[in-house]
XYZ file of C-alpha atoms in Angstrom:
381
model
C -53.339 -171.427 80.868
C -51.533 -168.202 79.967
C -54.391 -165.871 81.066
C -54.553 -164.306 77.601
C -50.837 -163.419 77.511
C -50.255 -165.296 74.242
C -53.330 -163.701 72.667
C -52.235 -160.199 73.712
C -48.695 -160.801 72.492
C -49.752 -162.067 69.056
C -52.733 -159.789 68.445
C -51.748 -156.545 70.193
C -48.005 -156.302 70.838
C -46.698 -157.690 67.558
C -48.970 -155.594 65.284
C -47.898 -152.443 67.184
C -44.264 -153.523 66.894
C -44.592 -154.150 63.153
C -46.383 -150.821 62.687
C -43.588 -148.793 64.266
C -40.857 -150.805 62.567
C -42.587 -150.049 59.275
C -42.322 -146.311 60.037
C -38.746 -146.301 61.353
C -36.818 -149.486 60.475
C -35.104 -149.842 63.848
C -36.017 -152.576 66.287
C -34.594 -150.504 69.130
C -36.941 -147.600 68.340
C -39.777 -150.079 67.880
C -39.198 -151.345 71.456
C -39.215 -147.765 72.767
C -42.421 -146.933 70.878
C -44.160 -150.163 71.922
C -43.236 -149.615 75.576
C -44.501 -146.027 75.589
C -47.754 -146.908 73.820
C -48.525 -149.612 76.376
C -47.540 -147.430 79.339
C -49.721 -144.540 78.106
C -52.610 -146.966 77.559
C -52.226 -148.189 81.143
C -51.726 -144.677 82.546
C -55.214 -144.356 84.130
C -54.912 -147.724 85.898
C -51.395 -147.027 87.095
C -52.312 -143.515 88.251
C -55.239 -144.926 90.235
C -52.900 -147.337 92.005
C -50.429 -144.535 92.811
C -53.209 -142.292 94.150
C -54.490 -145.078 96.385
C -50.993 -145.812 97.705
C -50.428 -142.130 98.456
C -53.819 -141.770 100.123
C -53.190 -144.871 102.246
C -49.728 -143.691 103.281
C -51.006 -140.284 104.419
C -54.158 -141.440 106.164
C -52.961 -144.789 107.521
C -51.827 -143.535 110.968
C -55.150 -141.773 111.581
C -57.121 -144.700 110.155
C -55.291 -147.221 112.331
C -55.959 -145.085 115.393
C -59.667 -144.866 114.511
C -59.887 -148.632 113.879
C -58.219 -149.390 117.206
C -60.666 -147.141 119.037
C -63.636 -148.812 117.314
C -62.336 -152.294 118.131
C -61.935 -151.376 121.785
C -65.334 -149.676 121.984
C -67.355 -152.426 120.250
C -65.329 -155.556 120.984
C -68.446 -157.172 122.514
C -70.778 -156.153 119.700
C -69.693 -157.730 116.354
C -72.579 -156.231 114.400
C -71.839 -152.689 115.557
C -68.127 -153.285 115.010
C -68.758 -154.308 111.399
C -70.989 -151.276 110.856
C -68.400 -148.857 112.246
C -65.583 -150.483 110.262
C -67.599 -150.113 107.061
C -68.064 -146.426 107.873
C -64.305 -146.027 108.362
C -63.538 -147.645 104.996
C -66.152 -145.427 103.372
C -64.562 -142.350 104.936
C -60.905 -143.182 104.303
C -61.159 -145.589 101.392
C -60.333 -149.300 101.401
C -56.546 -149.850 101.211
C -57.108 -152.991 99.138
C -58.822 -151.044 96.362
C -55.423 -150.174 94.903
C -54.775 -153.854 94.146
C -57.382 -154.038 91.367
C -55.607 -151.616 88.968
C -52.368 -153.550 89.488
C -54.038 -156.890 88.750
C -55.682 -155.526 85.597
C -52.303 -154.348 84.298
C -50.437 -157.598 84.892
C -51.563 -159.635 81.819
C -50.717 -156.726 79.504
C -47.278 -156.164 81.047
C -46.524 -159.892 81.045
C -47.513 -160.055 77.381
C -45.173 -157.160 76.585
C -42.403 -158.871 78.538
C -42.990 -162.173 76.716
C -43.006 -160.427 73.328
C -39.604 -158.861 73.887
C -38.122 -162.140 75.157
C -38.935 -163.903 71.897
C -38.280 -163.495 68.198
C -37.053 -161.269 66.597
C -35.063 -159.966 69.591
C -33.912 -163.287 71.036
C -33.233 -166.840 69.937
C -36.238 -169.123 70.433
C -35.754 -172.573 71.968
C -37.827 -175.717 71.436
C -37.468 -178.641 73.856
C -38.287 -182.253 72.960
C -38.165 -185.081 75.528
C -37.402 -188.524 74.085
C -37.852 -192.022 75.477
C -35.456 -194.613 74.084
C -36.574 -198.259 74.452
C -34.557 -201.459 73.950
C -34.691 -202.979 70.457
C -36.746 -205.956 71.665
C -39.519 -203.627 72.847
C -40.008 -202.024 69.447
C -43.440 -203.609 69.116
C -44.602 -201.586 72.136
C -44.022 -198.346 70.280
C -47.136 -196.898 68.748
C -46.184 -194.067 66.366
C -48.023 -190.903 67.310
C -47.073 -187.522 65.913
C -45.729 -185.042 68.448
C -45.707 -181.236 68.171
C -44.387 -178.621 70.578
C -46.434 -175.541 71.372
C -46.156 -173.065 68.477
C -43.995 -170.012 68.994
C -43.891 -166.801 67.037
C -40.869 -166.679 64.713
C -39.767 -163.722 62.577
C -38.576 -164.982 59.204
C -37.907 -161.471 57.892
C -38.618 -157.909 58.960
C -42.339 -157.621 59.644
C -43.014 -161.217 58.571
C -43.582 -163.826 61.259
C -45.304 -167.174 61.676
C -46.326 -169.464 64.531
C -43.989 -172.437 64.217
C -43.798 -175.780 66.047
C -41.179 -178.509 66.208
C -42.698 -181.722 64.818
C -41.745 -185.369 65.340
C -43.957 -187.279 62.850
C -43.309 -190.669 64.492
C -43.523 -189.451 68.082
C -41.101 -189.171 70.976
C -40.675 -192.897 71.704
C -37.884 -194.613 69.747
C -36.237 -198.014 69.783
C -32.461 -198.374 69.899
C -31.125 -198.011 66.359
C -34.235 -196.225 65.102
C -33.915 -192.922 63.272
C -36.282 -189.976 62.954
C -36.156 -186.280 62.161
C -37.381 -183.140 63.888
C -38.981 -180.699 61.495
C -40.069 -177.097 61.964
C -43.472 -176.264 60.516
C -46.088 -173.546 60.736
C -49.408 -174.434 62.352
C -50.748 -174.739 58.791
C -48.068 -177.344 57.962
C -45.723 -175.212 55.867
C -42.042 -176.210 56.379
C -39.656 -173.643 57.819
C -37.148 -174.342 55.025
C -39.691 -173.213 52.463
C -40.244 -169.920 54.289
C -36.515 -169.296 54.709
C -35.923 -169.973 51.018
C -38.176 -167.014 50.234
C -35.984 -164.733 52.388
C -32.356 -165.831 51.972
C -31.145 -162.499 53.384
C -32.395 -163.506 56.829
C -29.957 -166.436 57.002
C -32.012 -168.357 59.580
C -30.390 -171.704 60.325
C -31.779 -173.764 63.229
C -29.275 -175.611 65.382
C -29.620 -178.457 67.846
C -28.014 -179.689 71.028
C -28.589 -182.530 73.482
C -29.252 -181.178 76.977
C -29.828 -184.554 78.667
C -28.710 -188.095 77.839
C -25.867 -187.300 75.421
C -24.901 -190.975 75.384
C -28.426 -192.112 74.450
C -29.101 -190.142 71.250
C -27.285 -188.470 68.420
C -28.543 -185.499 66.395
C -27.032 -183.584 63.487
C -27.600 -179.998 62.397
C -30.365 -181.074 60.024
C -32.394 -182.449 62.963
C -31.798 -186.141 62.187
C -31.972 -188.216 65.389
C -30.457 -191.644 65.988
C -31.372 -193.616 69.125
C -28.274 -195.201 70.709
C -29.088 -196.466 74.220
C -32.227 -197.047 76.309
C -33.271 -194.261 78.655
C -34.562 -190.705 78.587
C -33.014 -187.873 76.597
C -33.809 -184.235 75.905
C -32.905 -182.269 72.812
C -33.187 -178.527 72.254
C -33.654 -176.847 68.922
C -32.930 -173.140 68.541
C -34.113 -170.730 65.854
C -32.059 -167.510 65.923
C -33.762 -164.126 66.259
C -33.152 -161.916 63.249
C -32.641 -158.836 65.461
C -30.729 -160.539 68.277
C -27.368 -159.206 67.051
C -28.604 -155.735 66.120
C -27.594 -152.808 68.315
C -29.341 -149.624 69.377
C -27.731 -146.474 70.782
C -25.219 -147.706 73.397
C -26.574 -151.292 73.334
C -24.327 -153.630 71.362
C -26.879 -156.395 70.743
C -30.575 -156.446 71.669
C -30.525 -160.208 72.150
C -27.416 -160.409 74.310
C -28.049 -162.159 77.618
C -25.887 -161.429 80.643
C -23.414 -158.755 81.694
C -20.490 -161.167 81.879
C -19.112 -163.754 79.475
C -17.441 -166.983 80.525
C -14.047 -165.524 79.563
C -14.552 -162.568 81.931
C -15.601 -160.006 79.323
C -17.837 -157.316 80.837
C -20.655 -155.881 78.737
C -20.932 -152.362 80.097
C -24.127 -151.642 78.176
C -25.916 -154.328 80.228
C -24.318 -153.099 83.465
C -25.399 -149.515 82.722
C -29.016 -150.568 82.171
C -29.074 -152.607 85.394
C -27.696 -149.619 87.342
C -30.192 -147.282 85.660
C -33.007 -149.677 86.529
C -31.944 -149.690 90.190
C -31.663 -145.894 90.355
C -35.110 -145.453 88.809
C -36.533 -147.931 91.335
C -35.004 -145.990 94.209
C -36.205 -142.621 92.878
C -39.700 -143.982 92.360
C -39.644 -145.290 95.921
C -38.623 -141.881 97.291
C -41.295 -140.053 95.284
C -44.003 -142.449 96.422
C -42.952 -142.064 100.064
C -42.240 -145.775 100.545
C -38.739 -145.066 101.886
C -39.928 -143.109 104.934
C -41.969 -145.370 107.185
C -40.766 -143.983 110.515
C -39.287 -147.391 111.361
C -35.456 -147.317 110.989
C -35.230 -151.037 110.245
C -37.995 -150.858 107.632
C -36.404 -147.772 106.086
C -33.095 -149.638 105.756
C -34.844 -152.561 104.063
C -36.603 -150.144 101.700
C -33.284 -148.544 100.751
C -31.498 -151.790 99.939
C -34.448 -153.393 98.135
C -33.777 -151.555 94.809
C -30.116 -152.621 95.004
C -31.015 -156.269 95.570
C -33.804 -156.288 92.994
C -31.729 -154.679 90.235
C -28.560 -156.603 91.089
C -30.537 -159.811 90.627
C -30.428 -159.250 86.860
C -26.640 -159.559 86.934
C -26.971 -163.164 88.124
C -30.313 -164.071 86.533
C -29.807 -162.261 83.232
C -32.369 -161.119 80.703
C -31.913 -160.146 77.039
C -30.707 -156.574 76.533
C -33.933 -155.643 74.722
C -35.998 -156.716 77.739
C -33.747 -154.717 80.099
C -34.163 -151.676 77.858
C -37.952 -152.042 78.044
C -37.830 -152.370 81.847
C -35.622 -149.275 82.164
C -37.885 -147.171 79.914
C -41.010 -148.406 81.707
C -39.464 -147.585 85.089
C -38.487 -144.067 84.007
C -42.043 -143.567 82.747
C -43.423 -144.873 86.049
C -41.152 -142.530 88.007
C -42.341 -139.507 86.025
C -45.945 -140.605 86.500
C -45.409 -140.972 90.249
C -43.923 -137.459 90.379
C -46.924 -135.995 88.520
C -49.607 -137.869 90.468
C -47.953 -137.203 93.839
C -48.288 -133.468 93.277
C -52.065 -133.704 92.922
C -54.125 -132.446 95.885
C -55.817 -135.028 98.073
C -59.573 -135.494 97.753
C -61.392 -132.751 99.683
C -62.850 -135.080 102.321
C -59.438 -136.593 103.121
C -57.801 -133.167 103.140
C -60.276 -132.049 105.795
C -59.652 -135.195 107.870
C -55.882 -134.740 107.750
C -56.132 -131.005 108.513
C -58.419 -131.661 111.486
C -56.044 -134.332 112.810
C -53.030 -132.034 112.471
C -54.889 -129.209 114.245
C -55.889 -131.547 117.047
C -52.295 -132.705 117.522
C -51.059 -129.106 117.449
C -53.590 -128.052 120.106
C -52.645 -131.031 122.261
C -48.969 -130.089 122.103
C -49.831 -126.522 123.009
C -51.753 -127.694 126.076
C -48.844 -129.863 127.139
C -46.628 -126.775 127.525
C -46.904 -125.517 131.119
C -47.096 -121.750 131.874
C -43.864 -121.685 133.874
C -41.774 -123.334 131.125
C -39.072 -121.038 129.651
C -40.297 -121.599 126.108
C -43.836 -120.587 127.063
C -42.709 -117.426 128.825
C -40.621 -116.288 125.900
C -43.488 -116.906 123.540
C -45.815 -114.776 125.665
C -43.212 -112.060 126.099
C -42.625 -111.865 122.343
C -46.388 -111.574 121.863
């Protein structure tokens, strides 16, 4: 189950992407526009989560103190304890209520992420697992057509189809047997026929054996020959038509990784990873997550953005996906800044003000009349 991610990607994200590409023929600008449209659509949910986090952070010390007092007072009366706890949550708000907006956003954000990881921005891979049997067991093989899950493939700008890799005779072969992997739409139309209508796209699938190289052989046309008994895995790749296209300082939207095997550094990827980390840190500061009052926790909070962003140097993502994440993070940071400047709800403002006044009065009472500070204060009065 994909929890509706595939449906959202195919029926929401891609039409928006095609719409903006039709206005401004730039896949980079289309990513920017798609990201902003989705973030604005999710603004109310995200703002609700930020407000709840801010409210919890401000009122948590007072709420914890109140809860502790109630637990001590009614520890022998579970019914009264439950009643008082319910009253506290009604007064301060349930901290868990901020989880719902986050959960509602997740399928949409995952769908956006999945859309930008596929065609046209990245190459799309198809994996086929084969079982090679000895020649004398050929009678055990019952031909049964096999098809991979369909994936969205852009054949040309604004034109895409859901395409599967098909093995008409199935994935079980006898030694010496030959078969062919074919790409087809879910309606059965061959990929070659679609490509022939758009020769400018120059889409040529290629194949490689990822497991059991000694057991099978495959050529660029997808023709497979079984050589030895055992299991083998082949991978077919259809290139993304925008994978090599650049945008602003980004050399290629489909490039994966900041470093090549020969040591070449792609500074556009590095810059986006650094920008992502800085936006994470700034968002953390604005939301107040970096100041917990616990030095050890504060240190962990400070290094978390570094670790989280640095992870993408070793577990790389396509440049187009990194660009989306950077834009989304900048948007989130601006939203946090705006929402954090809103006044607290009136009832919570009164609770906080009363608590601060109580603490101030207590400190004043702790100052003895003969203390130097007290005398000077009276003398100045």
